[in-house]
Short mmCIF file of N, CA and C in Angstrom, two decimals:
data_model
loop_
_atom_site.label_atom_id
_atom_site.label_comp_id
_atom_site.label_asym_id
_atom_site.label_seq_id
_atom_site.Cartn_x
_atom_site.Cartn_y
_atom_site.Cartn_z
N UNK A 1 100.52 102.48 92.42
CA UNK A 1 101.63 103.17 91.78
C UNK A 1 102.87 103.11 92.65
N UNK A 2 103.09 103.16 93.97
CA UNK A 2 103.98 103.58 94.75
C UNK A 2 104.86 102.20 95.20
N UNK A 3 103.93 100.96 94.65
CA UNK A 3 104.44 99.85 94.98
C UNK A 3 105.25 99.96 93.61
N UNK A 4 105.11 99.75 92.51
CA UNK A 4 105.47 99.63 91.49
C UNK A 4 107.04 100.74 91.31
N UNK A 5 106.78 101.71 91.77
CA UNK A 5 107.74 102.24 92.07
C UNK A 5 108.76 102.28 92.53
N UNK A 6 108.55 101.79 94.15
CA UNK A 6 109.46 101.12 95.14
C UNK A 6 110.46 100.02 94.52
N UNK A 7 109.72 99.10 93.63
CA UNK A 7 109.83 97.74 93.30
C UNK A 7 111.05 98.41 92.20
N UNK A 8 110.77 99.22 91.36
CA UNK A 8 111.45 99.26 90.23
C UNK A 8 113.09 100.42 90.91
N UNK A 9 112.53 101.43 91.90
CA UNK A 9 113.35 101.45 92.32
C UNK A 9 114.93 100.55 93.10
N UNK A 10 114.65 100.02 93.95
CA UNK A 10 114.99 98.65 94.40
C UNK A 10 115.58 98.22 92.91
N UNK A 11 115.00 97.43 92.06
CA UNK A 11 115.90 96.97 91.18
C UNK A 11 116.60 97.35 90.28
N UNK A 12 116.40 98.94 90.36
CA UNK A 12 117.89 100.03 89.96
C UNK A 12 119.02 99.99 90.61
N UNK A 13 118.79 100.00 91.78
CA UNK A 13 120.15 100.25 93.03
C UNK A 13 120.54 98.87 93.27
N UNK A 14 119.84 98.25 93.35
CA UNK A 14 120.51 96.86 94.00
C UNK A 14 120.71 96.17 92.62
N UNK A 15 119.82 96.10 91.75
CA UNK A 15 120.62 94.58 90.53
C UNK A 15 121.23 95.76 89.53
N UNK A 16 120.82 96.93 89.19
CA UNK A 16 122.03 97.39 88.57
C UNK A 16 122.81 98.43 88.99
N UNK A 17 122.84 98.82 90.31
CA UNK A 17 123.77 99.60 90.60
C UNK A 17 123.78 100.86 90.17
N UNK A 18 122.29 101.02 89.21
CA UNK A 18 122.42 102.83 89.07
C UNK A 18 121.16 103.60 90.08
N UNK A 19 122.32 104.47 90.74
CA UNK A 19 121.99 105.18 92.18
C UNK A 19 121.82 106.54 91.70
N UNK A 20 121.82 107.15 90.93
CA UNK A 20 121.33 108.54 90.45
C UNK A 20 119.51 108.20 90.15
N UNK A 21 120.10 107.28 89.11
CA UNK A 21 118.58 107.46 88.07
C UNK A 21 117.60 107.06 89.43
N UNK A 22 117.89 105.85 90.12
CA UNK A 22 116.97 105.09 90.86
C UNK A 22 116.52 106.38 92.20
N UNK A 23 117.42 106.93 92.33
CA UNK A 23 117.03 107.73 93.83
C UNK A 23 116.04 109.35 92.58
N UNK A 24 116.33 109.30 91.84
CA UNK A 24 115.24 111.01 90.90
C UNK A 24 114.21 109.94 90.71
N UNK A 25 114.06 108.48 90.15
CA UNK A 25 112.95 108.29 90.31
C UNK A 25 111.94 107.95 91.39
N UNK A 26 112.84 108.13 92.66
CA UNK A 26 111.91 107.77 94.25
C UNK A 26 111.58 109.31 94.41
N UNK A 27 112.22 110.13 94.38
CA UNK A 27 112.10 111.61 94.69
C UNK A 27 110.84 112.01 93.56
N UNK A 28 111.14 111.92 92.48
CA UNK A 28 109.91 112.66 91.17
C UNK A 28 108.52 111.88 91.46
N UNK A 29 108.65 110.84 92.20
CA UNK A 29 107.47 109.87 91.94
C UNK A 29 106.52 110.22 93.51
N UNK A 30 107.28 110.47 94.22
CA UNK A 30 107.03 110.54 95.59
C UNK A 30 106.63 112.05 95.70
N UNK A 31 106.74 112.98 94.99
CA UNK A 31 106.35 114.31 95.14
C UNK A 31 105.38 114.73 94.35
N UNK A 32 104.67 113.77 93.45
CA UNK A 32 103.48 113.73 92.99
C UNK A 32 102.70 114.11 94.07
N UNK A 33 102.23 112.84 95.07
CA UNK A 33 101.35 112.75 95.88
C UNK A 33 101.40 113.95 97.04
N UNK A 34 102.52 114.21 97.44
CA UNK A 34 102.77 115.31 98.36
C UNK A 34 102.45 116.87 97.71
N UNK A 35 102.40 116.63 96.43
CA UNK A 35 102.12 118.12 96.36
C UNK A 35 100.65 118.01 95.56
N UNK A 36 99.92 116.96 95.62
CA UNK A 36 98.68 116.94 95.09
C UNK A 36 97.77 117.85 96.63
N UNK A 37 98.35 116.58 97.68
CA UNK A 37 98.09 116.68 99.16
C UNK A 37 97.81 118.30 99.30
N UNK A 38 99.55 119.05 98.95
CA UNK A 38 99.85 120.45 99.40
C UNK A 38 98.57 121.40 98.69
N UNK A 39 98.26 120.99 97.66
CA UNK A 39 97.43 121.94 96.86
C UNK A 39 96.23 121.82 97.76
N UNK A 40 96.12 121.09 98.21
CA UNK A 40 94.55 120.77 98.79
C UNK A 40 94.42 122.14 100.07
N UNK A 41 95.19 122.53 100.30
CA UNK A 41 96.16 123.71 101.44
C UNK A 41 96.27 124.87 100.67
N UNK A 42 96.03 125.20 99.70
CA UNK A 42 96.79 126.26 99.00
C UNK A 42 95.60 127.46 99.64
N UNK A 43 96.17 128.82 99.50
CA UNK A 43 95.91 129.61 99.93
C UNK A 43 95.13 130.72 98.97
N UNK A 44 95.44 130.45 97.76
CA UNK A 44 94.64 131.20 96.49
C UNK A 44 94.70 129.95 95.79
N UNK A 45 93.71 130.04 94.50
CA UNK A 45 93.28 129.65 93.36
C UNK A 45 94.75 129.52 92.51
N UNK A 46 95.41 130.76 92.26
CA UNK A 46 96.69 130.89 91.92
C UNK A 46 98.11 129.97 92.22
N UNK A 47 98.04 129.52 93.89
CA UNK A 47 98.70 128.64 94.12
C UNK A 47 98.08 127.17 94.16
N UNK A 48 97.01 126.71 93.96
CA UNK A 48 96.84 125.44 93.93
C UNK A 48 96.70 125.32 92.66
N UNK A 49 96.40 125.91 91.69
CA UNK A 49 97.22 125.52 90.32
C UNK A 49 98.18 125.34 89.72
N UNK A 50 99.15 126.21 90.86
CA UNK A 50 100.57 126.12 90.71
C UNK A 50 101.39 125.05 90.96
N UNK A 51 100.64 124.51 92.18
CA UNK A 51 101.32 123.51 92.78
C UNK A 51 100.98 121.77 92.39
N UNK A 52 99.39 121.76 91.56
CA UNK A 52 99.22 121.06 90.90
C UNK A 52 99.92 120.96 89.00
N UNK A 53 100.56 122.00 89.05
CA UNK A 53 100.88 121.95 87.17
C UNK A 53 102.35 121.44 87.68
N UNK A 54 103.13 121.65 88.76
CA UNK A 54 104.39 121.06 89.34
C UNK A 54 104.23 119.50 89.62
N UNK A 55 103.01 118.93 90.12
CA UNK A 55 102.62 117.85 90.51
C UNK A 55 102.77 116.85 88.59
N UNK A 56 102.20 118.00 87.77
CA UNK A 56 102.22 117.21 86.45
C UNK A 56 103.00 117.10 85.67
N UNK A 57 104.34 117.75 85.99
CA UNK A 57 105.64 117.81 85.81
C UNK A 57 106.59 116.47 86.07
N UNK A 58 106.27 116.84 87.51
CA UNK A 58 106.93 115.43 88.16
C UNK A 58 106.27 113.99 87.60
N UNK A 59 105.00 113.97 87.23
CA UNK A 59 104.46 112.71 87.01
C UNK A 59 105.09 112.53 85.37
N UNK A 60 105.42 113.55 84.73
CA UNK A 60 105.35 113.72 83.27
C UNK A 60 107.27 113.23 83.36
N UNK A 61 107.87 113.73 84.08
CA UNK A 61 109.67 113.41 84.61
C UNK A 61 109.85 111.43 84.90
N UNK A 62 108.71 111.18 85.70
CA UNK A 62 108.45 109.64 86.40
C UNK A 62 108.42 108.64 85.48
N UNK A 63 107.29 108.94 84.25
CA UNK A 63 106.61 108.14 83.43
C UNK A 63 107.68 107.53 82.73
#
């Protein structure tokens, strides 16, 4: 996924020059994995559901 990402990023900014869309989709795509990670940490039941339904947000923002 993260290659595919990179890749499509990259050919937002560089062949068309759009630097908004291309940098929310490195940020939304990239905070999947970091907050899958974070949940694995969570401190109640309450927050690692929390932090996983945010994780399905971002993937649901990416797609």
């Amino acid at each position: 996924m993260h290659c595919g990402l990179l890749s499509y990023h990259a050919y937002l900014s560089q062949d068309k020059q759009e630097y908004v869309l291309s940098k929310q989709l490195l940020r939304s795509g990239t905070a999947i994995g970091a907050l899958i990670r974070e949940s694995e940490y969570a401190e109640s039941r309450a927050e690692f559901v929390h932090k996983l339904r945010i994780a399905l947000k971002e993937a649901n923002e990416t797609q």
